[in-house]
Amino acid sequence: MVKRISLKDIAKKVGVSTALVSYVLNNKKEGRISKEVAQKIKDAAKELNYTANQIARSLKTNKTFTIGLIVSDISNPFSSILNRIIEDEAEKSNYLVLSGSSDESSDKLWKLTRVLQNYQVDGFIISPAEHSAPLIQQLQEQNIPFVLIDRYFPEIKTNYVTIDNYKAAYEGVKHMIENGYRQIGLVGLDIALFNMQERRRGYMDALKEHDLPIKEEWIKRVKREHVKEAVPKAIDELMALDEPVDAVLFTNNVVSTQALKYINTLPIRVPDDLAIVSFDESDAADLFYAPITHIKQPLQEMGRLAADILLENIAERQEIKQVKMEAKLIVRKSTERKGKLGRIL
Amino acid sequence: MVKRISLKDIAKKVGVSTALVSYVLNNKKEGRISKEVAQKIKDAAKELNYTANQIARSLKTNKTFTIGLIVSDISNPFSSILNRIIEDEAEKSNYLVLSGSSDESSDKLWKLTRVLQNYQVDGFIISPAEHSAPLIQQLQEQNIPFVLIDRYFPEIKTNYVTIDNYKAAYEGVKHMIENGYRQIGLVGLDIALFNMQERRRGYMDALKEHDLPIKEEWIKRVKREHVKEAVPKAIDELMALDEPVDAVLFTNNVVSTQALKYINTLPIRVPDDLAIVSFDESDAADLFYAPITHIKQPLQEMGRLAADILLENIAERQEIKQVKMEAKLIVRKSTERKGKLGRIL
């Protein structure tokens, strides 16, 4: 029922040309008109409740200037920080980001992509859920512009931006070995994703190459629905072994935050009784009494690059781009050289 | 160009009735058909790339079964956890949530609401940005179903779900006074929002009612764009005063996380040299060497209630609902009774 406001109405109100109004509201590069006039035009558009902008622009360009972002769980800081970086990068090109969580369900991922496709987003950035390879394959066949982030499927040729998860885990474990730790466990998520396999593979190769044992009972996988109970249980089990671990790699930030909260309540000391390396930065890792050595993913660069690759693909179909970045090992107190061995070596 | 797949095609493939396919894909209550058949239908729909569901349902009900959620900054855990709770609650009614960050800009909030309106979301949940009262007023006048969360404008009669911020701050400060602290400072965001004003008012009233001084130089407001530098500066200033504070209320979780990381590097001890109460739960508050007494907002209930109120309003226009919940003060080590005074009292 609302009367449709046109650019002309706004131009009339401010006393400028329709072209100038169009120029300002379509947010082309600044510098050619005064900030004051631009502000007047924006204020008038708001006052008149101008909504035609988006639709008109869409009709003209056949674009909606929106991106769909699907992460696994927006309440995980890794995802929410990445979300924010992508929003900021997209905004530079006047794109808005609409986000949702797949909750590791390929069904929900499918629903979200369908809804966003019906809404005609111009493309997707997706951190794919477990078992969602067929859906990703389908998007690829439909020629929908998208970029995978953090996770990808090696068997499907898609754009992706990720880190070298194998190398990151390998370097973290190697660092602990070099600092004198010998019985190194791993606690991660029980999830069928390639990046998690890669982290386990890096862990195992580091042990193998240093002629250290790999023991089944040192490797714990917890269900993500039960991290709160399963992580303490896994740690109790690792410490109660006849041959307990003296170090541990946490391959996921949700696992490591839960673990640190639990270890904080135990009579064991980090790093004397247990050295720790964890994936990803976190407030928990920073504020633990022995700040945690961690594998820092280049989130800024990953988010920006994913957005840029997507926007290029929206503008014009590009060659497939597959980017593996290097993570950085940030060494802190939780992996300090082991006392006894330090003297022997 | 894709051939439109109908319910009939799916029914034919699985060998069931079209009505049954419709029943399953529209996700009505379970229990009337076997899980196996339901799964077969879903698999066939996926395999055939069935996309008409949403559009067909929309045409029939005049609804899109989507909600727009606009928070101030998705990378703030308060917002991302709330986002997740709202997603989960909406999903129970088969609704999807699309989210975006306003970045405390009323301009960006305006853009997001416009885009989501063009996409015909059925309603909004909004944590409004600074200076966005006119926009909220406009949404209200347009009869668009929406619920404000966390923040609201007392001068506009809208649905909202929030906590009693005045009382929460009052109780936090009263608790420190009762435990022997007398020079109590406040560090918060420099932001023109009613909930922040209420927190300051609660702080001041608690001091007044206990005949304690309120000093201009004990109240610090930092810009949210500069928390990383401004929070350490504010703390240095508070501790360098001729009459330094012996306790502090952090009125925002972003401020408190930065503050705890900084205080952790200083030679002052919590609570002996400085007692702390902060708003909101956080990993930082949990893992600080003296776990932090904090004001816990009932996020689960707030998120659920906001979603429920919105969905009721989408189904049928309701009376305006304004809900102020009680926050809970979780007392921990950071506000332990002050040593000296503890002996005197």
XYZ file of C-alpha atoms in Angstrom, chain A:
345
model
C 0.000 0.000 0.000
C 2.988 2.285 0.506
C 3.407 4.829 -2.299
C 6.589 3.981 -4.161
C 9.112 6.773 -3.760
C 11.278 7.476 -6.803
C 14.694 9.040 -7.203
C 12.837 12.024 -8.635
C 10.935 12.596 -5.386
C 14.193 12.681 -3.485
C 15.853 14.953 -6.052
C 12.924 17.357 -5.796
C 13.043 17.430 -2.008
C 16.786 18.148 -1.851
C 16.848 20.365 -4.935
C 19.414 18.416 -6.954
C 19.348 16.356 -10.148
C 17.964 12.813 -10.286
C 21.334 11.671 -11.627
C 23.088 13.013 -8.559
C 20.635 11.201 -6.270
C 21.210 7.987 -8.183
C 24.959 8.530 -7.979
C 24.884 8.974 -4.204
C 22.421 6.206 -3.387
C 24.247 3.709 -5.535
C 27.309 4.469 -3.449
C 29.785 4.951 -6.239
C 33.220 6.130 -5.315
C 33.256 9.287 -3.215
C 35.151 12.466 -3.892
C 33.135 13.915 -6.740
C 30.479 15.574 -4.608
C 30.479 17.248 -1.234
C 29.852 15.135 1.840
C 27.189 17.618 2.904
C 25.103 17.166 -0.237
C 25.558 13.400 -0.099
C 24.314 13.392 3.486
C 21.296 15.539 2.577
C 20.355 13.083 -0.150
C 20.736 10.092 2.148
C 18.702 11.790 4.860
C 15.931 12.621 2.398
C 15.903 9.039 1.110
C 15.543 7.785 4.651
C 12.884 10.323 5.534
C 10.831 9.443 2.455
C 11.312 5.778 3.207
C 12.911 5.072 -0.134
C 12.979 1.310 -0.680
C 13.146 1.083 -4.462
C 16.928 1.398 -4.500
C 17.726 -2.271 -4.093
C 15.064 -3.509 -6.474
C 15.922 -0.940 -9.129
C 19.593 -1.717 -8.853
C 18.816 -5.415 -9.035
C 16.730 -5.005 -12.176
C 19.422 -2.982 -13.853
C 22.361 -5.186 -12.961
C 20.583 -8.509 -12.547
C 22.278 -8.715 -9.180
C 20.960 -8.499 -5.639
C 24.244 -7.407 -4.060
C 23.918 -9.999 -1.351
C 26.080 -12.973 -0.394
C 24.925 -15.997 1.542
C 27.352 -17.180 4.210
C 26.769 -20.590 5.761
C 28.923 -21.653 8.676
C 28.618 -24.709 10.847
C 27.851 -22.927 14.123
C 27.725 -19.171 14.445
C 28.219 -19.382 18.220
C 31.747 -20.751 17.644
C 34.060 -17.688 17.796
C 36.048 -19.029 14.827
C 32.901 -18.707 12.688
C 31.568 -15.482 14.144
C 34.894 -13.665 13.743
C 35.206 -14.954 10.167
C 31.627 -13.862 9.527
C 32.480 -10.358 10.661
C 35.608 -10.173 8.484
C 33.632 -11.296 5.439
C 30.898 -8.730 6.176
C 33.506 -5.965 6.334
C 35.197 -7.059 3.111
C 31.901 -7.452 1.239
C 30.766 -4.044 2.379
C 33.677 -2.435 0.534
C 31.998 -3.615 -2.665
C 28.603 -2.571 -1.336
C 27.567 -6.172 -0.704
C 25.573 -7.336 2.282
C 26.089 -10.724 3.902
C 23.243 -12.921 5.137
C 24.353 -15.757 7.391
C 23.053 -18.964 8.848
C 24.328 -22.044 10.718
C 24.134 -25.530 9.257
C 24.716 -27.138 12.652
C 26.792 -29.844 10.908
C 23.607 -31.053 9.240
C 23.706 -31.469 5.475
C 19.889 -31.248 5.554
C 19.976 -27.829 7.146
C 22.760 -26.720 4.832
C 20.571 -27.786 1.930
C 17.581 -25.835 3.281
C 19.685 -22.716 3.809
C 21.157 -22.797 0.308
C 17.673 -23.293 -1.163
C 16.174 -20.393 0.762
C 19.071 -18.128 -0.124
C 18.904 -19.230 -3.767
C 15.202 -18.416 -3.860
C 16.214 -15.038 -2.487
C 18.655 -14.805 -5.361
C 21.829 -14.129 -3.459
C 24.612 -13.597 -5.972
C 26.791 -16.291 -4.464
C 27.832 -18.244 -1.393
C 30.678 -18.639 1.009
C 30.266 -21.970 2.749
C 32.056 -23.848 5.491
C 30.479 -27.156 4.550
C 28.890 -29.520 7.058
C 29.790 -33.172 7.456
C 28.456 -35.388 4.652
C 27.554 -32.419 2.451
C 29.783 -33.328 -0.506
C 26.796 -34.238 -2.751
C 25.200 -30.851 -2.124
C 28.442 -29.007 -2.872
C 28.832 -31.085 -6.030
C 25.336 -30.015 -7.045
C 26.009 -26.314 -6.497
C 29.100 -26.705 -8.645
C 27.111 -28.343 -11.447
C 24.518 -25.577 -11.277
C 27.246 -23.013 -11.937
C 26.392 -21.071 -8.818
C 29.316 -18.871 -7.734
C 30.644 -20.057 -4.389
C 33.819 -20.403 -2.345
C 34.385 -22.957 0.397
C 36.165 -21.728 3.485
C 38.104 -23.602 6.182
C 36.782 -26.971 4.966
C 36.671 -28.515 1.501
C 36.281 -31.857 -0.247
C 39.445 -32.986 -2.043
C 37.359 -35.020 -4.492
C 35.372 -32.004 -5.732
C 37.019 -29.320 -7.797
C 35.757 -26.082 -6.202
C 37.088 -22.733 -5.136
C 38.354 -22.899 -1.582
C 40.387 -20.986 0.982
C 41.807 -22.990 3.850
C 45.018 -23.612 5.752
C 47.429 -26.496 5.384
C 45.941 -28.472 8.265
C 48.381 -31.351 7.915
C 51.388 -29.091 8.227
C 49.882 -27.026 11.059
C 49.311 -30.119 13.213
C 52.686 -31.590 12.233
C 54.530 -28.434 13.302
C 52.638 -28.218 16.601
C 53.520 -31.798 17.547
C 57.112 -31.458 16.319
C 57.509 -28.418 18.568
C 56.390 -30.425 21.618
C 58.748 -33.279 20.720
C 61.658 -30.856 20.354
C 60.859 -29.461 23.784
C 61.206 -32.872 25.365
C 57.703 -34.333 25.381
C 57.386 -37.967 24.359
C 53.875 -39.249 25.167
C 51.696 -37.006 23.096
C 47.935 -37.421 22.931
C 45.300 -35.865 20.694
C 41.766 -34.748 21.549
C 39.535 -33.707 18.677
C 36.006 -33.850 17.333
C 34.486 -37.063 16.089
C 33.544 -35.605 12.749
C 33.972 -36.887 9.205
C 35.709 -33.894 7.688
C 38.861 -33.830 5.618
C 40.474 -31.012 7.610
C 40.161 -33.067 10.809
C 41.663 -36.113 9.069
C 44.521 -33.933 7.925
C 45.181 -32.729 11.461
C 45.293 -36.312 12.717
C 47.589 -37.289 9.856
C 49.986 -34.440 10.719
C 50.007 -35.529 14.359
C 50.776 -39.146 13.450
C 53.491 -38.329 10.919
C 55.287 -36.078 13.421
C 55.352 -38.924 15.944
C 56.421 -41.498 13.324
C 59.241 -39.371 11.957
C 60.651 -38.967 15.462
C 60.347 -42.706 16.153
C 57.807 -42.128 18.877
C 54.949 -44.516 19.589
C 51.408 -43.882 18.333
C 48.942 -45.418 20.743
C 45.264 -45.918 20.034
C 44.383 -44.960 23.615
C 46.137 -41.596 23.292
C 43.762 -40.475 20.541
C 40.343 -39.266 21.712
C 37.442 -38.180 19.569
C 34.465 -36.487 21.201
C 30.987 -35.883 19.789
C 30.322 -32.200 19.277
C 26.855 -32.459 20.829
C 28.464 -33.609 24.077
C 31.719 -31.622 24.344
C 30.882 -30.371 27.837
C 30.834 -33.879 29.314
C 32.986 -35.734 26.801
C 36.073 -33.503 26.969
C 36.568 -33.832 30.759
C 35.998 -37.582 30.401
C 38.619 -37.820 27.643
C 41.153 -35.897 29.729
C 40.495 -38.036 32.800
C 41.054 -41.133 30.682
C 44.304 -39.800 29.200
C 45.671 -38.977 32.655
C 44.576 -42.262 34.233
C 46.446 -44.514 31.791
C 49.252 -46.709 33.069
C 51.387 -44.705 30.722
C 49.672 -41.301 30.854
C 50.350 -38.632 28.231
C 52.724 -35.774 29.067
C 51.432 -33.546 26.278
C 48.313 -33.116 24.186
C 47.220 -31.546 20.903
C 43.665 -30.162 20.844
C 42.596 -30.120 17.207
C 39.582 -27.849 17.641
C 38.935 -24.601 19.541
C 35.653 -25.717 21.096
C 37.376 -28.804 22.462
C 40.329 -26.791 23.733
C 38.204 -24.178 25.522
C 36.286 -26.905 27.344
C 39.527 -28.723 28.115
C 41.229 -25.622 29.549
C 38.267 -24.884 31.811
C 38.415 -28.443 33.101
C 42.201 -28.687 33.474
C 42.053 -25.408 35.421
C 40.113 -27.270 38.142
C 42.512 -30.246 38.324
C 45.620 -30.649 40.503
C 47.806 -31.132 37.396
C 50.091 -28.301 36.302
C 50.662 -27.041 32.762
C 53.279 -27.534 31.353
C 55.026 -29.555 34.118
C 52.499 -32.378 34.110
C 50.946 -31.711 30.721
C 52.086 -29.610 27.780
C 49.364 -28.232 25.485
C 49.125 -27.073 21.881
C 45.710 -26.087 20.572
C 44.230 -25.035 17.270
C 43.038 -21.422 17.012
C 43.331 -18.336 19.163
C 40.875 -17.889 22.006
C 40.337 -15.847 25.138
C 40.606 -19.093 27.091
C 44.061 -19.790 25.614
C 45.175 -16.246 26.435
C 43.938 -16.193 30.030
C 44.847 -19.716 31.091
C 47.439 -19.486 33.890
C 50.041 -20.846 31.468
C 49.178 -19.087 28.195
C 48.570 -21.741 25.562
C 50.812 -22.365 22.563
C 48.430 -22.359 19.628
C 48.085 -22.677 15.901
C 46.928 -19.323 14.617
C 44.973 -19.372 11.394
C 45.191 -16.194 9.273
C 41.473 -15.396 9.639
C 41.711 -11.869 8.237
C 43.424 -13.043 5.064
C 41.189 -16.104 4.700
C 37.964 -14.121 5.051
C 39.099 -11.352 2.756
C 40.379 -13.700 0.108
C 37.214 -15.817 0.142
C 35.099 -12.680 -0.303
C 37.335 -11.361 -3.076
C 37.340 -14.662 -4.988
C 33.562 -14.845 -4.699
C 33.018 -11.268 -5.875
C 35.317 -11.815 -8.857
C 33.333 -14.928 -9.757
C 30.069 -13.071 -9.459
C 31.337 -10.369 -11.801
C 32.684 -12.866 -14.306
C 33.274 -16.621 -14.219
C 36.905 -17.257 -13.236
C 39.319 -20.163 -13.197
C 38.911 -22.244 -10.051
C 41.069 -20.928 -7.207
C 42.293 -23.234 -4.457
C 44.236 -21.490 -1.718
C 46.048 -23.210 1.141
C 47.489 -20.718 3.577
C 50.088 -21.281 6.255
C 49.037 -21.269 9.877
C 51.482 -19.872 12.424
C 52.572 -21.600 15.614
C 52.464 -19.091 18.468
C 54.775 -20.489 21.144
C 53.950 -19.674 24.757
C 54.301 -21.049 28.251
C 52.167 -24.185 27.855
C 54.921 -25.967 25.919
C 57.992 -24.729 27.785
C 60.959 -27.109 27.524
C 60.406 -30.112 29.749
C 62.369 -29.674 33.000
C 64.051 -33.059 33.368
C 64.809 -33.658 29.727
C 65.918 -30.039 29.424
C 68.852 -30.823 31.693
C 69.701 -34.123 29.986
C 69.630 -32.851 26.390
